[in-house]
Amino acid sequence: MPKIFIIFVFSAIFLSFSTGQNIGGSYCSFASRLKLRICQVPLATFITNLEKETASELNGTQSALPILKKDKFIEVCKLFGEFENCSKPYMEDCSSDMSVVVYKSMYGYICNEGYDIYLRNGECFYETEKSPIVKKCKETFLEKTHKLKSDPSLFKQEKIDQTCSNMNEFLSCAHTSMEEQCGLEAWKLVHKMVKDLFEGLMHNCRINELNQED
């Protein structure tokens, strides 16, 4: 799993104690999983390299949201489309494979229905990650999440539930600053990205609706 998802910290926690490659669903054979891994190589390689650039631009800090600059977003969506086409023959049995769920949850909406909305707004959200208010929200989120990962007293489901709660707190904390800088359409986009990713991977997670954050 490429590091871009580890930067989006909850994935590191979730994957670290996941017991299998499938999140429910049908049995995905080893041969099919191997084919899927081959399909994801171009996308995985690109976003792993992108993670290094992002860390440098954010002065070594981690990103709390899956936001990309315009040119990188266009390339990621191109590679995601290639991944979808390549993996299509294996979807009957492997739609619940971890890699498929992660990629589709993260890019399925923004690279299709949300594509034009992202192009209009993505750059602004990338810049807001550098603002003092959002930085503080992010630091709190990352600190809580790292502590959660290393806490041996909590069971798997407790960690999942708390990770979900931590992201809801982050969204509530960053909401006003992000919406003021980028507008409601942009905020709705990022909210849906987070909701799709968290609820796609954590079936018991419920990201607060837009009117429940404050």
Coordinates of C-alpha atoms in Angstrom, one line a residue:
M1 CA 0.0 0.0 0.0
P2 CA 1.6 3.3 -1.1
K3 CA 2.5 5.9 1.6
I4 CA 0.0 8.5 0.3
F5 CA -2.6 6.6 2.3
I6 CA -0.4 6.4 5.3
I7 CA -0.1 10.2 5.1
F8 CA -3.9 10.2 5.4
V9 CA -3.2 8.8 8.8
F10 CA -6.2 6.6 9.6
S11 CA -5.2 4.2 6.8
A12 CA -2.0 3.4 8.6
I13 CA -3.9 2.5 11.7
F14 CA -6.6 0.6 9.9
L15 CA -4.2 -1.4 7.7
S16 CA -1.8 -2.2 10.6
F17 CA -4.4 -4.3 12.4
S18 CA -6.5 -5.5 9.5
T19 CA -6.6 -9.3 9.5
G20 CA -7.1 -9.9 5.8
Q21 CA -7.0 -8.5 2.3
N22 CA -10.7 -8.5 1.8
I23 CA -13.2 -6.3 3.5
G24 CA -16.1 -8.8 3.4
G25 CA -17.5 -9.9 0.1
S26 CA -16.5 -12.8 -2.2
Y27 CA -13.3 -14.8 -2.0
C28 CA -10.5 -13.2 -4.1
S29 CA -8.0 -15.8 -5.1
F30 CA -4.3 -15.4 -4.8
A31 CA -3.9 -15.3 -8.6
S32 CA -6.5 -12.6 -8.9
R33 CA -4.9 -10.5 -6.1
L34 CA -1.6 -10.8 -7.9
K35 CA -3.1 -9.5 -11.1
L36 CA -4.7 -6.6 -9.1
R37 CA -1.3 -5.7 -7.7
I38 CA 0.1 -5.6 -11.2
C39 CA -2.8 -3.4 -12.3
Q40 CA -2.1 -0.9 -9.5
V41 CA 1.7 -0.5 -10.0
P42 CA 1.5 2.6 -12.2
L43 CA -0.9 4.4 -9.9
A44 CA 0.9 3.2 -6.7
T45 CA 4.3 4.3 -8.0
F46 CA 3.0 7.8 -9.0
I47 CA 1.4 8.5 -5.7
T48 CA 4.3 7.2 -3.7
N49 CA 6.6 9.6 -5.5
L50 CA 4.0 12.3 -5.0
E51 CA 4.0 11.7 -1.3
K52 CA 7.7 12.8 -1.2
E53 CA 6.9 16.0 -3.1
T54 CA 4.0 16.8 -0.8
A55 CA 6.0 16.3 2.3
S56 CA 8.7 18.6 1.0
E57 CA 6.1 21.3 0.1
L58 CA 4.5 21.1 3.5
N59 CA 7.9 21.3 5.2
G60 CA 7.9 17.7 6.2
T61 CA 4.5 17.6 7.8
Q62 CA 1.8 15.1 7.1
S63 CA -1.4 15.9 5.2
A64 CA -4.7 15.3 6.9
L65 CA -6.7 15.3 3.7
P66 CA -6.3 13.6 0.3
I67 CA -5.8 16.9 -1.6
L68 CA -3.7 17.2 -4.8
K69 CA -2.6 20.1 -7.0
K70 CA -4.3 20.4 -10.3
D71 CA -1.7 18.8 -12.5
K72 CA -1.1 15.9 -10.1
F73 CA -4.9 15.4 -9.8
I74 CA -5.3 15.1 -13.6
E75 CA -2.5 12.5 -13.8
V76 CA -3.8 10.6 -10.8
C77 CA -7.3 10.4 -12.4
K78 CA -5.7 9.2 -15.6
L79 CA -3.9 6.4 -13.8
F80 CA -6.9 5.6 -11.7
G81 CA -8.9 5.1 -14.9
E82 CA -6.3 2.8 -16.2
F83 CA -6.4 0.9 -12.9
E84 CA -10.2 0.5 -13.2
N85 CA -9.9 -0.8 -16.8
C86 CA -7.1 -3.2 -15.9
S87 CA -8.9 -4.6 -12.8
K88 CA -12.3 -4.9 -14.3
P89 CA -11.9 -8.7 -15.2
Y90 CA -11.4 -9.4 -11.5
M91 CA -14.2 -7.4 -9.9
E92 CA -16.7 -10.1 -9.7
D93 CA -14.8 -11.8 -6.9
C94 CA -12.3 -9.1 -5.8
S95 CA -14.5 -6.0 -5.4
S96 CA -13.8 -6.1 -1.6
D97 CA -10.1 -6.4 -1.9
M98 CA -8.4 -3.8 0.2
S99 CA -6.5 -2.1 -2.6
V100 CA -9.7 -1.9 -4.7
V101 CA -11.7 -0.4 -1.8
V102 CA -9.1 2.1 -1.0
Y103 CA -8.5 3.4 -4.5
K104 CA -12.2 3.5 -5.4
S105 CA -13.2 5.1 -2.1
M106 CA -10.5 7.8 -2.5
Y107 CA -10.7 8.5 -6.3
G108 CA -14.0 7.0 -7.4
Y109 CA -16.0 10.2 -7.0
I110 CA -13.5 12.9 -7.6
C111 CA -12.2 11.3 -10.8
N112 CA -15.7 10.9 -12.2
E113 CA -18.7 12.9 -11.0
G114 CA -16.6 15.3 -8.9
Y115 CA -13.9 15.8 -11.5
D116 CA -14.9 19.3 -12.7
I117 CA -15.6 20.4 -9.1
Y118 CA -12.2 19.3 -8.0
L119 CA -10.5 21.2 -10.8
R120 CA -12.2 24.4 -9.8
N121 CA -11.4 24.0 -6.1
G122 CA -8.6 21.6 -5.3
E123 CA -5.8 24.1 -5.5
C124 CA -7.4 26.3 -2.8
F125 CA -7.7 23.4 -0.4
Y126 CA -4.2 22.4 -0.9
E127 CA -3.1 25.9 0.2
T128 CA -5.4 25.9 3.3
E129 CA -3.3 23.1 4.7
K130 CA -0.6 25.7 5.3
S131 CA -2.8 28.0 7.2
P132 CA -2.3 28.3 11.1
I133 CA -5.8 27.3 12.0
V134 CA -5.9 24.2 9.8
K135 CA -2.3 23.3 10.8
K136 CA -3.4 23.3 14.5
C137 CA -6.4 21.1 13.7
K138 CA -4.2 18.7 11.7
E139 CA -1.6 18.5 14.5
T140 CA -4.2 17.6 17.0
F141 CA -5.7 15.0 14.7
L142 CA -2.3 13.4 13.9
E143 CA -1.3 13.4 17.6
K144 CA -4.5 11.6 18.7
T145 CA -4.3 9.1 15.8
H146 CA -0.6 8.2 16.4
K147 CA -1.3 7.6 20.1
L148 CA -4.3 5.5 19.2
K149 CA -2.2 3.3 16.9
S150 CA 0.2 2.5 19.7
D151 CA -2.3 2.0 22.5
P152 CA -2.2 -1.8 23.4
S153 CA -5.2 -1.5 25.7
L154 CA -7.8 -0.9 22.9
F155 CA -9.4 -3.6 20.8
K156 CA -9.5 -3.4 17.0
Q157 CA -13.1 -2.0 16.9
E158 CA -12.4 0.5 19.5
K159 CA -9.4 1.9 17.5
I160 CA -11.6 2.0 14.4
D161 CA -14.4 3.8 16.2
Q162 CA -12.0 6.3 17.8
T163 CA -10.2 7.0 14.5
C164 CA -13.6 7.8 12.9
S165 CA -14.4 10.1 15.8
N166 CA -11.0 11.8 15.5
M167 CA -11.7 12.6 11.8
N168 CA -15.1 14.1 12.7
E169 CA -13.4 16.3 15.2
F170 CA -10.8 17.4 12.6
L171 CA -13.6 18.3 10.1
S172 CA -15.4 20.3 12.7
C173 CA -12.2 22.1 13.7
A174 CA -11.1 22.9 10.1
H175 CA -14.6 23.5 8.6
T176 CA -15.0 27.3 9.1
S177 CA -11.5 28.2 8.0
M178 CA -11.6 26.0 4.9
E179 CA -15.1 27.2 3.8
E180 CA -14.2 30.8 4.3
Q181 CA -11.1 30.5 2.2
C182 CA -12.4 28.2 -0.6
G183 CA -16.2 28.4 -0.5
L184 CA -19.1 26.0 0.2
E185 CA -18.8 24.0 -3.0
A186 CA -15.1 23.2 -2.2
W187 CA -15.9 22.2 1.4
K188 CA -18.7 19.9 0.2
L189 CA -16.2 18.2 -2.1
V190 CA -13.7 17.5 0.6
H191 CA -16.4 16.4 3.0
K192 CA -17.6 13.8 0.4
M193 CA -14.1 12.6 -0.2
V194 CA -13.5 12.0 3.5
K195 CA -17.0 10.4 3.9
D196 CA -16.5 8.1 1.0
L197 CA -13.0 7.0 2.1
F198 CA -13.8 6.5 5.8
E199 CA -17.2 4.9 5.4
G200 CA -15.9 2.7 2.5
L201 CA -13.1 1.2 4.7
M202 CA -14.8 1.4 8.1
H203 CA -18.3 0.1 7.7
N204 CA -19.4 1.3 11.2
C205 CA -17.9 4.7 10.7
R206 CA -20.3 7.6 10.2
I207 CA -18.9 10.9 9.1
N208 CA -21.0 13.8 10.4
E209 CA -23.3 15.4 7.8
L210 CA -22.4 19.0 6.8
N211 CA -25.0 20.5 9.1
Q212 CA -23.7 18.5 12.1
E213 CA -20.1 19.6 12.2
D214 CA -20.4 22.8 14.2

